[in-house]
PDB file of C-alpha atoms in Angstrom:
ATOM      1  CA  SER A 225       0.000   0.000   0.000  1.00 57.00           C
ATOM      2  CA  ARG A 226       0.985   3.622  -0.339  1.00 60.00           C
ATOM      3  CA  SER A 227       1.410   4.230   3.406  1.00 60.00           C
ATOM      4  CA  SER A 228       3.769   1.265   3.864  1.00 60.00           C
ATOM      5  CA  ALA A 229       5.848   2.406   0.860  1.00 60.00           C
ATOM      6  CA  LEU A 230       6.058   5.878   2.384  1.00 56.00           C
ATOM      7  CA  LEU A 231       7.109   4.406   5.738  1.00 58.00           C
ATOM      8  CA  ILE A 232       9.844   2.347   4.073  1.00 60.00           C
ATOM      9  CA  THR A 233      11.074   5.407   2.178  1.00 60.00           C
ATOM     10  CA  LEU A 234      11.132   7.525   5.344  1.00 60.00           C
ATOM     11  CA  THR A 235      12.839   4.774   7.337  1.00 64.00           C
ATOM     12  CA  ASN A 236      15.528   4.413   4.669  1.00 62.00           C
ATOM     13  CA  ALA A 237      16.032   8.185   4.606  1.00 62.00           C
ATOM     14  CA  VAL A 238      16.414   8.268   8.385  1.00 66.00           C
ATOM     15  CA  LEU A 239      18.848   5.353   8.358  1.00 64.00           C
ATOM     16  CA  ASN A 240      20.930   7.006   5.632  1.00 62.00           C
ATOM     17  CA  TYR A 241      21.040  10.167   7.727  1.00 62.00           C
ATOM     18  CA  LEU A 242      22.044   8.233  10.836  1.00 58.00           C
ATOM     19  CA  VAL A 243      24.971   6.595   9.089  1.00 57.00           C
ATOM     20  CA  THR A 244      26.511  10.020   8.530  1.00 54.00           C
ATOM     21  CA  MET A 245      26.215  11.017  12.201  1.00 56.00           C
ATOM     22  CA  ASP A 246      29.133  10.496  14.582  1.00 63.00           C
ATOM     23  CA  GLN A 247      27.058   9.482  17.600  1.00 68.00           C
ATOM     24  CA  PRO A 248      25.762   5.927  17.955  1.00 77.00           C
ATOM     25  CA  VAL A 249      21.973   5.648  17.883  1.00 79.00           C
ATOM     26  CA  LYS A 250      19.324   3.007  18.513  1.00 86.00           C
ATOM     27  CA  LEU A 251      15.948   2.656  16.854  1.00 87.00           C
ATOM     28  CA  ALA A 252      12.944   1.872  19.035  1.00 91.00           C
ATOM     29  CA  LYS A 253       9.318   1.235  18.113  1.00 92.00           C
ATOM     30  CA  VAL A 254       6.508   2.751  20.201  1.00 94.00           C
ATOM     31  CA  ASN A 255       4.436  -0.114  21.630  1.00 94.00           C
ATOM     32  CA  ARG A 256       2.079   1.858  23.847  1.00 95.00           C
ATOM     33  CA  VAL A 257       1.283   5.476  24.676  1.00 95.00           C
ATOM     34  CA  LEU A 258       1.062   5.696  28.477  1.00 94.00           C
ATOM     35  CA  GLY A 259      -0.089   9.296  28.945  1.00 92.00           C
ATOM     36  CA  ARG A 260       0.793  12.978  29.029  1.00 91.00           C
ATOM     37  CA  THR A 261       3.217  14.522  31.498  1.00 86.00           C
ATOM     38  CA  GLY A 262       5.088  17.770  32.078  1.00 82.00           C
ATOM     39  CA  ASN A 263       3.928  21.094  33.460  1.00 85.00           C
ATOM     40  CA  THR A 264       1.634  21.851  30.540  1.00 87.00           C
ATOM     41  CA  GLY A 265       1.149  18.298  29.277  1.00 84.00           C
ATOM     42  CA  ASN A 266       3.415  18.811  26.290  1.00 88.00           C
ATOM     43  CA  VAL A 267       5.403  15.591  26.869  1.00 91.00           C
ATOM     44  CA  THR A 268       4.060  12.108  26.118  1.00 93.00           C
ATOM     45  CA  GLN A 269       5.231   9.063  28.039  1.00 94.00           C
ATOM     46  CA  VAL A 270       5.565   5.945  25.865  1.00 95.00           C
ATOM     47  CA  ARG A 271       6.797   2.357  26.162  1.00 95.00           C
ATOM     48  CA  VAL A 272       9.282   1.519  23.408  1.00 94.00           C
ATOM     49  CA  GLU A 273      10.885  -1.729  22.304  1.00 93.00           C
ATOM     50  CA  PHE A 274      14.343  -1.679  20.768  1.00 90.00           C
ATOM     51  CA  MET A 275      14.632  -2.807  17.163  1.00 85.00           C
ATOM     52  CA  ASP A 276      17.926  -4.683  17.361  1.00 74.00           C
ATOM     53  CA  ALA A 277      19.038  -6.094  14.035  1.00 59.00           C
ATOM     54  CA  ASP A 278      20.276  -9.350  15.599  1.00 56.00           C
ATOM     55  CA  ALA A 279      17.160  -9.981  17.718  1.00 53.00           C
ATOM     56  CA  GLY A 280      13.906 -11.417  16.427  1.00 54.00           C
ATOM     57  CA  THR A 281      10.581  -9.597  16.636  1.00 55.00           C
ATOM     58  CA  GLY A 282       9.287  -9.267  20.186  1.00 55.00           C
ATOM     59  CA  THR A 283      12.535 -10.276  21.873  1.00 61.00           C
ATOM     60  CA  GLY A 284      13.944  -6.769  22.303  1.00 73.00           C
ATOM     61  CA  ARG A 285      14.220  -4.927  25.567  1.00 86.00           C
ATOM     62  CA  SER A 286      11.512  -2.364  26.302  1.00 89.00           C
ATOM     63  CA  ILE A 287      11.727   0.806  28.409  1.00 93.00           C
ATOM     64  CA  VAL A 288       9.600   3.873  29.182  1.00 94.00           C
ATOM     65  CA  ARG A 289      10.651   7.167  27.561  1.00 94.00           C
ATOM     66  CA  ASN A 290       9.371  10.732  27.455  1.00 93.00           C
ATOM     67  CA  VAL A 291       8.741  12.134  23.970  1.00 92.00           C
ATOM     68  CA  LYS A 292       8.200  15.782  23.069  1.00 91.00           C
ATOM     69  CA  GLY A 293       6.025  16.347  20.027  1.00 90.00           C
ATOM     70  CA  PRO A 294       3.411  14.226  18.281  1.00 91.00           C
ATOM     71  CA  VAL A 295       3.779  10.470  18.726  1.00 92.00           C
ATOM     72  CA  ARG A 296       1.515   7.430  18.294  1.00 92.00           C
ATOM     73  CA  GLU A 297       1.742   3.650  18.504  1.00 94.00           C
ATOM     74  CA  GLY A 298       3.874   2.152  15.765  1.00 92.00           C
ATOM     75  CA  ASP A 299       6.146   5.181  15.397  1.00 92.00           C
ATOM     76  CA  ILE A 300       9.883   4.552  15.257  1.00 90.00           C
ATOM     77  CA  LEU A 301      12.063   6.718  17.487  1.00 91.00           C
ATOM     78  CA  CYS A 302      15.768   7.362  17.035  1.00 86.00           C
ATOM     79  CA  LEU A 303      17.305   7.372  20.520  1.00 88.00           C
ATOM     80  CA  LEU A 304      20.651   9.061  21.072  1.00 84.00           C
ATOM     81  CA  GLU A 305      20.616   7.880  24.701  1.00 83.00           C
ATOM     82  CA  TRP A 306      18.999   4.521  25.455  1.00 81.00           C
ATOM     83  CA  GLU A 307      20.180   3.375  28.890  1.00 82.00           C
ATOM     84  CA  ARG A 308      18.131   5.786  30.990  1.00 83.00           C
ATOM     85  CA  GLU A 309      14.462   5.084  31.665  1.00 86.00           C
ATOM     86  CA  ALA A 310      11.848   7.770  32.432  1.00 87.00           C
ATOM     87  CA  ARG A 311      10.098   7.890  35.796  1.00 84.00           C
ATOM     88  CA  ARG A 312       6.537   6.609  35.809  1.00 80.00           C
ATOM     89  CA  LEU A 313       3.547   8.948  35.713  1.00 74.00           C
ATOM     90  CA  ARG A 314       1.830   9.702  39.014  1.00 67.00           C
TER      91      ARG A 314
END
């Protein structure tokens, strides 16, 4: 379909961009949107699963992260820092 072709094109463009960067990065897929946080609710807390090339689907580690800007389930995030986990919402 057209949307999957667009996603593949965007993913390839992002990966090509990442290859040129000096910092190591990890890709993570948004599994679940947990809620809004921050003073004005402008940050979204999500659970992400790492998309490791050597691991099979569903075997990756998952953590909670805070995301600024629009995000929904199925989005792929490029994480420059992936060892720190966000605190849970209250």
